[in-house]
Short mmCIF file of C-alpha atoms and ligand atoms in Angstrom, two decimals:
data_model
loop_
_atom_site.label_atom_id
_atom_site.label_comp_id
_atom_site.label_asym_id
_atom_site.label_seq_id
_atom_site.Cartn_x
_atom_site.Cartn_y
_atom_site.Cartn_z
CA UNK A 45 -2.20 -30.60 16.73
CA UNK A 46 -5.93 -30.88 16.80
CA UNK A 47 -7.47 -33.10 14.52
CA UNK A 48 -10.00 -30.73 12.86
CA UNK A 49 -8.19 -27.19 13.71
CA UNK A 50 -10.86 -24.47 13.38
CA UNK A 51 -10.48 -22.39 10.32
CA UNK A 52 -11.18 -18.90 10.27
CA UNK A 53 -14.17 -17.62 8.12
CA UNK A 54 -13.35 -14.06 6.01
CA UNK A 55 -11.53 -11.21 7.58
CA UNK A 56 -11.45 -11.35 11.49
CA UNK A 57 -12.09 -8.20 13.22
CA UNK A 58 -8.24 -6.89 13.46
CA UNK A 59 -8.46 -7.11 9.40
CA UNK A 60 -6.54 -10.19 9.10
CA UNK A 61 -7.01 -13.04 6.39
CA UNK A 62 -7.81 -16.51 6.95
CA UNK A 63 -4.93 -17.42 5.00
CA UNK A 64 -2.16 -14.80 4.40
CA UNK A 65 -1.26 -15.45 0.73
CA UNK A 66 -5.05 -14.66 -0.80
CA UNK A 67 -4.43 -11.23 -0.46
CA UNK A 68 -3.39 -10.89 -4.10
CA UNK A 69 -6.29 -13.05 -5.58
CA UNK A 70 -8.71 -10.68 -3.50
CA UNK A 71 -7.20 -7.74 -5.04
CA UNK A 72 -7.61 -9.48 -8.49
CA UNK A 73 -11.56 -10.56 -7.50
CA UNK A 74 -12.07 -6.48 -7.36
CA UNK A 75 -12.07 -6.53 -11.14
CA UNK A 76 -14.69 -9.43 -11.27
CA UNK A 77 -17.00 -7.70 -8.94
CA UNK A 78 -19.83 -7.72 -11.23
CA UNK A 79 -19.47 -11.06 -12.65
CA UNK A 80 -22.77 -12.89 -11.69
CA UNK A 81 -21.39 -16.02 -11.74
CA UNK A 82 -17.63 -16.82 -10.65
CA UNK A 83 -15.46 -19.59 -11.21
CA UNK A 84 -12.80 -19.83 -8.46
CA UNK A 85 -9.96 -22.59 -9.82
CA UNK A 86 -6.15 -23.85 -9.09
CA UNK A 87 -4.69 -26.73 -7.35
CA UNK A 88 -6.25 -28.36 -4.50
CA UNK A 89 -5.16 -26.72 -0.92
CA UNK A 90 -5.02 -22.92 -2.32
CA UNK A 91 -7.56 -22.29 -0.30
CA UNK A 92 -10.64 -22.11 -2.43
CA UNK A 93 -13.39 -22.56 0.32
CA UNK A 94 -11.88 -19.90 2.44
CA UNK A 95 -11.40 -17.51 -0.51
CA UNK A 96 -14.94 -18.20 -1.47
CA UNK A 97 -16.04 -17.13 1.87
CA UNK A 98 -13.90 -14.13 1.80
CA UNK A 99 -15.71 -12.96 -1.66
CA UNK A 100 -18.88 -13.75 0.02
CA UNK A 101 -17.98 -11.58 3.05
CA UNK A 102 -16.88 -8.59 0.54
CA UNK A 103 -19.80 -8.67 -1.28
CA UNK A 104 -22.42 -8.79 1.60
CA UNK A 105 -20.08 -6.22 3.75
CA UNK A 106 -22.04 -2.85 5.07
CA UNK A 107 -19.25 -0.70 5.43
CA UNK A 108 -19.36 1.62 2.54
CA UNK A 109 -15.24 2.07 1.73
CA UNK A 110 -14.69 -1.61 1.98
CA UNK A 111 -17.77 -2.59 -0.46
CA UNK A 112 -16.14 -0.14 -3.16
CA UNK A 113 -12.78 -1.52 -2.64
CA UNK A 114 -13.93 -5.33 -2.43
CA UNK A 115 -12.32 -6.00 0.86
CA UNK A 116 -14.39 -7.34 3.54
CA UNK A 117 -14.02 -4.60 6.55
CA UNK A 118 -14.28 -7.85 9.50
CA UNK A 119 -15.80 -5.48 11.88
CA UNK A 120 -19.72 -4.52 10.41
CA UNK A 121 -22.32 -6.73 11.57
CA UNK A 122 -22.56 -8.55 8.29
CA UNK A 123 -18.82 -9.30 8.58
CA UNK A 124 -19.40 -10.96 11.48
CA UNK A 125 -22.76 -12.62 10.71
CA UNK A 126 -20.44 -14.32 7.56
CA UNK A 127 -17.74 -15.19 10.06
CA UNK A 128 -20.20 -16.96 12.26
CA UNK A 129 -21.97 -18.84 9.23
CA UNK A 130 -25.37 -17.24 9.98
CA UNK A 131 -25.51 -14.76 7.30
CA UNK A 132 -28.94 -14.70 6.02
CA UNK A 133 -27.90 -13.93 2.76
CA UNK A 134 -25.13 -16.38 2.54
CA UNK A 135 -25.86 -19.92 1.33
CA UNK A 136 -23.12 -22.64 1.50
CA UNK A 137 -23.63 -25.67 -0.50
CA UNK A 138 -21.55 -28.56 0.16
CA UNK A 139 -21.22 -32.18 0.07
CA UNK A 140 -22.63 -33.57 3.35
CA UNK A 141 -19.36 -35.42 3.79
CA UNK A 142 -17.30 -32.33 3.59
CA UNK A 143 -19.61 -30.74 6.09
CA UNK A 144 -19.16 -33.35 8.75
CA UNK A 145 -15.77 -33.09 8.38
CA UNK A 146 -15.37 -29.57 8.80
CA UNK A 147 -17.76 -29.90 12.04
CA UNK A 148 -20.57 -27.95 10.65
CA UNK A 149 -23.21 -30.23 10.91
CA UNK A 150 -26.54 -28.41 11.25
CA UNK A 151 -29.81 -29.51 12.39
CA UNK A 152 -31.52 -29.85 9.25
CA UNK A 153 -28.73 -31.50 7.73
CA UNK A 154 -28.49 -34.03 9.80
CA UNK A 155 -32.22 -34.66 9.34
CA UNK A 156 -31.59 -35.02 5.76
CA UNK A 157 -29.20 -37.46 6.39
CA UNK A 158 -30.65 -39.55 9.02
CA UNK A 159 -31.39 -42.21 6.85
CA UNK A 160 -27.97 -42.66 5.02
CA UNK A 161 -25.27 -44.53 6.79
CA UNK A 162 -22.70 -42.57 5.36
CA UNK A 163 -22.74 -38.81 4.30
CA UNK A 164 -22.62 -38.03 0.59
CA UNK A 165 -19.58 -37.12 -1.06
CA UNK A 166 -21.80 -35.53 -3.96
CA UNK A 167 -23.89 -32.72 -3.58
CA UNK A 168 -27.35 -33.61 -4.30
CA UNK A 169 -29.97 -32.19 -6.54
CA UNK A 170 -32.28 -31.85 -3.89
CA UNK A 171 -29.66 -29.76 -2.24
CA UNK A 172 -29.62 -27.44 -5.42
CA UNK A 173 -33.27 -27.53 -5.55
CA UNK A 174 -33.34 -25.91 -1.69
CA UNK A 175 -30.82 -23.48 -2.92
CA UNK A 176 -32.93 -22.19 -5.75
CA UNK A 177 -35.84 -21.95 -3.75
CA UNK A 178 -33.60 -19.79 -1.02
CA UNK A 179 -32.02 -17.88 -3.75
CA UNK A 180 -35.57 -16.64 -4.93
CA UNK A 181 -36.48 -15.07 -1.47
CA UNK A 182 -35.90 -11.50 -0.85
CA UNK A 183 -32.35 -10.66 0.74
CA UNK A 184 -32.64 -10.49 4.31
CA UNK A 185 -30.19 -7.39 4.65
CA UNK A 186 -30.92 -5.55 1.51
CA UNK A 187 -27.28 -6.12 0.02
CA UNK A 188 -28.05 -8.91 -2.48
CA UNK A 189 -27.28 -12.97 -1.81
CA UNK A 190 -24.31 -15.14 -2.16
CA UNK A 191 -24.38 -18.94 -3.08
CA UNK A 192 -21.25 -20.83 -2.63
CA UNK A 193 -21.23 -24.08 -3.97
CA UNK A 194 -18.04 -26.03 -2.81
CA UNK A 195 -16.39 -27.89 -5.12
CA UNK A 196 -18.71 -27.78 -7.88
CA UNK A 197 -17.05 -31.19 -9.18
CA UNK A 198 -19.20 -32.72 -6.52
CA UNK A 199 -22.34 -31.44 -8.43
CA UNK A 200 -23.78 -34.91 -9.79
CA UNK A 201 -25.24 -34.58 -13.36
CA UNK A 202 -28.63 -34.10 -12.31
CA UNK A 203 -27.69 -31.16 -9.60
CA UNK A 204 -25.57 -29.56 -12.02
CA UNK A 205 -28.42 -29.70 -14.82
CA UNK A 206 -30.94 -28.24 -12.37
CA UNK A 207 -28.58 -25.51 -11.44
CA UNK A 208 -28.09 -24.09 -15.04
CA UNK A 209 -31.15 -22.07 -15.37
CA UNK A 210 -29.87 -20.16 -12.31
CA UNK A 211 -26.37 -19.83 -13.11
CA UNK A 212 -27.66 -18.24 -16.65
CA UNK A 213 -30.05 -15.51 -15.19
CA UNK A 214 -29.78 -15.45 -11.48
CA UNK A 215 -32.47 -14.07 -9.76
CA UNK A 216 -32.06 -10.43 -7.95
CA UNK A 217 -28.75 -9.66 -6.63
CA UNK A 218 -27.86 -13.12 -6.43
CA UNK A 219 -24.46 -13.65 -6.76
CA UNK A 220 -22.85 -17.72 -7.80
CA UNK A 221 -19.47 -18.42 -6.43
CA UNK A 222 -18.45 -22.28 -7.60
CA UNK A 223 -15.04 -23.70 -6.69
CA UNK A 224 -13.17 -26.22 -8.77
CA UNK A 225 -9.54 -27.91 -8.48
CA UNK A 226 -10.61 -29.35 -11.86
CA UNK A 227 -12.77 -27.32 -14.02
CA UNK A 228 -12.49 -29.72 -17.07
CA UNK A 229 -14.26 -32.33 -14.94
CA UNK A 230 -17.64 -29.80 -15.04
CA UNK A 231 -20.11 -29.64 -17.19
CA UNK A 232 -19.00 -27.41 -20.61
CA UNK A 233 -22.31 -25.65 -19.82
CA UNK A 234 -21.64 -24.90 -16.16
CA UNK A 235 -18.19 -23.57 -17.44
CA UNK A 236 -19.13 -21.65 -19.96
CA UNK A 237 -21.79 -19.49 -17.62
CA UNK A 238 -18.93 -18.49 -15.28
CA UNK A 239 -16.02 -16.04 -15.34
CA UNK A 240 -13.09 -17.78 -13.89
CA UNK A 241 -10.58 -16.45 -11.30
CA UNK A 242 -7.25 -18.67 -10.76
CA UNK A 243 -6.19 -19.13 -7.26
CA UNK A 244 -2.57 -19.87 -7.16
CA UNK A 245 -0.77 -22.05 -4.09
CA UNK A 246 1.60 -19.62 -2.04
CA UNK A 247 5.20 -19.43 -2.72
CA UNK A 248 7.43 -22.08 -0.79
CA UNK A 249 8.69 -19.48 2.10
CA UNK A 250 4.79 -18.12 2.78
CA UNK A 251 3.58 -22.21 3.02
CA UNK A 252 6.16 -22.65 5.38
CA UNK A 253 5.74 -19.50 7.46
CA UNK A 254 2.09 -19.76 7.87
CA UNK A 255 2.74 -23.76 8.32
CA UNK A 256 5.01 -22.69 11.43
CA UNK A 257 2.00 -20.66 12.70
CA UNK A 258 -0.28 -23.49 12.55
CA UNK A 259 2.21 -25.51 15.35
CA UNK A 260 3.94 -27.49 12.44
CA UNK A 261 7.60 -28.37 13.31
CA UNK A 262 9.68 -29.00 10.49
CA UNK A 263 7.31 -28.47 7.87
CA UNK A 264 9.53 -28.52 4.63
CA UNK A 265 9.10 -32.49 4.29
CA UNK A 266 5.53 -32.55 4.63
CA UNK A 267 4.95 -29.37 2.65
CA UNK A 268 7.28 -31.03 -0.25
CA UNK A 269 5.12 -34.46 -0.40
CA UNK A 270 1.99 -32.42 -0.24
CA UNK A 271 2.94 -30.56 -3.92
CA UNK A 272 3.92 -27.44 -2.05
CA UNK A 273 -0.06 -26.94 -0.98
CA UNK A 274 -0.05 -25.79 2.39
CA UNK A 275 -3.53 -26.84 3.42
CA UNK A 276 -3.04 -30.05 2.39
CA UNK A 277 0.51 -30.31 4.24
CA UNK A 278 -1.61 -29.34 7.07
CA UNK A 279 -4.23 -32.05 6.37
CA UNK A 280 -1.35 -34.75 6.23
CA UNK A 281 0.25 -33.66 9.15
CA UNK A 282 -3.02 -34.34 11.28
CA UNK A 283 -2.90 -37.65 10.06
CA UNK A 284 0.45 -38.42 11.36
CA UNK A 285 2.44 -37.99 8.04
CA UNK A 286 5.60 -36.79 9.83
CA UNK A 287 8.85 -35.45 8.27
CA UNK A 288 10.35 -39.21 9.97
CA UNK A 289 7.70 -40.91 8.23
CA UNK A 290 7.96 -39.24 4.69
CA UNK A 291 11.66 -40.02 4.60
CA UNK A 292 11.27 -43.65 5.29
CA UNK A 293 8.14 -44.42 3.50
CA UNK A 294 9.91 -44.87 0.04
CA UNK A 295 12.11 -47.73 0.83
CA UNK A 296 9.38 -49.21 3.40
CA UNK A 297 7.08 -49.69 0.22
CA UNK A 298 9.94 -51.03 -1.78
CA UNK A 299 10.58 -53.95 0.89
CA UNK A 300 6.83 -54.63 0.61
CA UNK A 301 6.16 -53.23 4.50
CA UNK A 302 2.49 -52.02 4.06
CA UNK A 303 2.44 -50.94 7.69
CA UNK A 304 3.01 -47.32 7.57
CA UNK A 305 0.16 -46.94 4.93
CA UNK A 306 -2.70 -49.50 6.59
CA UNK A 307 -5.64 -47.85 7.93
CA UNK A 308 -5.01 -44.60 5.77
CA UNK A 309 -7.46 -43.42 3.52
CA UNK A 310 -7.26 -45.07 -0.17
CA UNK A 311 -6.94 -41.45 -2.23
CA UNK A 312 -4.09 -40.80 0.18
CA UNK A 313 -2.46 -44.08 -0.38
CA UNK A 314 -2.36 -44.04 -4.00
CA UNK A 315 -1.54 -40.19 -4.20
CA UNK A 316 1.43 -41.11 -2.20
CA UNK A 317 2.08 -44.32 -4.29
CA UNK A 318 1.74 -42.14 -7.45
CA UNK A 319 4.23 -39.30 -6.15
CA UNK A 320 6.91 -42.15 -5.25
CA UNK A 321 6.22 -43.71 -8.93
CA UNK A 322 6.97 -39.96 -10.38
CA UNK A 323 10.16 -39.48 -8.31
CA UNK A 324 11.75 -42.88 -9.07
CA UNK A 325 11.22 -42.57 -12.37
CA UNK A 326 12.61 -38.63 -12.46
CA UNK A 327 15.62 -39.99 -10.84
CA UNK A 328 16.53 -43.07 -13.08
CA UNK A 329 16.55 -39.85 -15.96
CA UNK A 330 18.90 -38.21 -14.36
CA UNK A 331 16.29 -35.78 -12.88
CA UNK A 332 15.78 -34.25 -9.38
CA UNK A 333 12.89 -35.81 -7.30
CA UNK A 334 10.12 -33.53 -6.54
CA UNK A 335 8.14 -34.91 -3.77
CA UNK A 336 10.52 -37.00 -1.71
CA UNK A 337 14.19 -36.37 -0.37
CA UNK A 338 16.70 -37.96 -3.06
CA UNK A 339 18.60 -40.27 -0.46
CA UNK A 340 15.26 -41.41 0.58
CA UNK A 341 14.44 -43.22 -3.03
CA UNK A 342 15.26 -46.35 -3.68
CA UNK A 343 17.39 -47.15 -6.77
CA UNK A 344 17.64 -50.22 -8.87
CA UNK A 345 14.29 -50.19 -10.47
CA UNK A 346 12.75 -52.67 -13.40
CA UNK A 347 11.26 -49.10 -15.08
CA UNK A 348 9.25 -50.97 -17.31
CA UNK A 349 7.44 -52.78 -14.36
CA UNK A 350 7.13 -49.41 -12.69
CA UNK A 351 5.25 -47.89 -15.59
CA UNK A 352 2.88 -50.90 -15.23
CA UNK A 353 2.44 -50.21 -11.81
CA UNK A 354 1.72 -46.40 -12.26
CA UNK A 355 -1.12 -47.55 -14.64
CA UNK A 356 -2.33 -49.88 -12.05
CA UNK A 357 -2.22 -47.02 -9.68
CA UNK A 358 -4.19 -44.64 -12.15
CA UNK A 359 -6.46 -47.12 -12.68
CA UNK A 360 -7.08 -47.53 -8.66
CA UNK A 361 -7.28 -43.91 -8.71
CA UNK A 362 -10.17 -43.67 -10.79
CA UNK A 363 -12.05 -46.00 -8.67
CA UNK A 364 -11.00 -44.79 -5.59
CA UNK A 365 -14.55 -44.10 -4.29
CA UNK A 366 -16.02 -47.31 -4.50
CA UNK A 367 -13.38 -49.60 -3.12
CA UNK A 368 -14.33 -53.35 -2.96
CA UNK A 369 -11.80 -53.38 0.05
CA UNK A 370 -9.41 -50.63 0.42
CA UNK A 371 -7.38 -52.53 2.92
CA UNK A 372 -6.45 -55.68 0.67
CA UNK A 373 -6.17 -53.25 -2.34
CA UNK A 374 -3.29 -51.24 -0.34
CA UNK A 375 -1.65 -54.05 0.48
CA UNK A 376 -1.65 -55.58 -3.51
CA UNK A 377 -0.24 -52.40 -4.75
CA UNK A 378 2.49 -52.20 -2.22
CA UNK A 379 3.37 -55.85 -2.67
CA UNK A 380 3.48 -55.14 -6.34
CA UNK A 381 5.92 -52.38 -5.64
CA UNK A 382 8.14 -54.68 -3.81
CA UNK A 383 8.03 -56.67 -6.82
CA UNK A 384 9.73 -53.75 -8.60
CA UNK A 385 12.63 -53.83 -6.72
CA UNK A 386 13.10 -57.57 -6.42
CA UNK A 387 13.04 -57.83 -10.32
CA UNK A 388 16.43 -58.14 -12.74
CA UNK A 389 16.43 -54.44 -13.36
CA UNK A 390 16.62 -53.10 -17.28
CA UNK A 391 19.89 -51.68 -18.67
CA UNK A 392 20.25 -48.09 -19.33
CA UNK A 393 19.06 -44.86 -17.17
CA UNK A 394 20.44 -44.59 -13.42
CA UNK A 395 18.67 -47.92 -12.54
CA UNK A 396 21.51 -49.79 -11.06
CA UNK A 397 21.28 -53.68 -10.75
CA UNK A 398 21.57 -55.66 -7.51
CA UNK A 399 19.37 -55.55 -4.23
CA UNK A 400 16.26 -54.00 -3.32
CA UNK A 401 17.40 -51.54 -1.03
CA UNK A 402 20.24 -49.80 -2.98
CA UNK A 403 20.32 -46.16 -1.65
CA UNK A 404 20.56 -43.51 -4.14
CA UNK A 405 24.03 -41.98 -2.54
ZN1 ZN B 745 -17.88 -5.57 6.95
#
């Protein structure tokens, strides 16, 4: 599996969608075709960027039938230009770090960033100012313009404020598309100026079928650990988080073995540890774990210590953009975890006494 699977942009020549589950949301979007500013929200990994690009392609499509139905034709010159990211009336406003991750570095971006050691994870105010200047120029192909801001949560405070006037009164026939997995993090003034469209994750069978077409073998455990998000599952697979590793991970952590987490990005590690903490508590309360297989979970947990660990993880999650030393922090979090299964367990629940590596079954 390639490190950066190239993603299809918009509807292809043969009419196929980039992600099969976007059909429903695309139909819903038809009723919002007149909205000048649309906020696409919903869980991470549902395809916000792909969906935004699809709506942009629909708005700019030059096929008269397609324009009426809000379904891009995939065949006209405009659809082709969107598909190759060179449409003069489509502007993508992304954090530089995401652009690099997608392999979309362009000359002007490189020039902008050559002084920076690390590409920014924020959308900078200069990007918004350039976008506003672009919006005020005449449409190149005469069908209006589309600005896609992904994700809008990446707008820093100054950048979000700079955008407000354009969001309130878009010049000409400009359509603004914003995405966010967590709209509550946006400025209320940004939220209130947008109509909303929620993008849901696909049903499990749809997600599994799609992951198989992407070359994943046995996608079930990875999809489950990724919370049902197929795009996240695909990313996890490219990071080497295999079904075998996920089956072993909970007990490795309980034993204080940090080897399978070392070198991974801190947000990913914290996400995995939080999911483990969740599942262990659910299991102790007699419920069914959500992210890991029940037989993979260690039992005999000190639950009050587990909740303290969980609070520590949440605190680390809030500061994971600026880790003082990610490697040391991961070691420390895993060593705290190991302590949970070494302590004397509490009475009650399904927490059992004894050794650290008791199986649930
Ligand atoms: Zn078209």
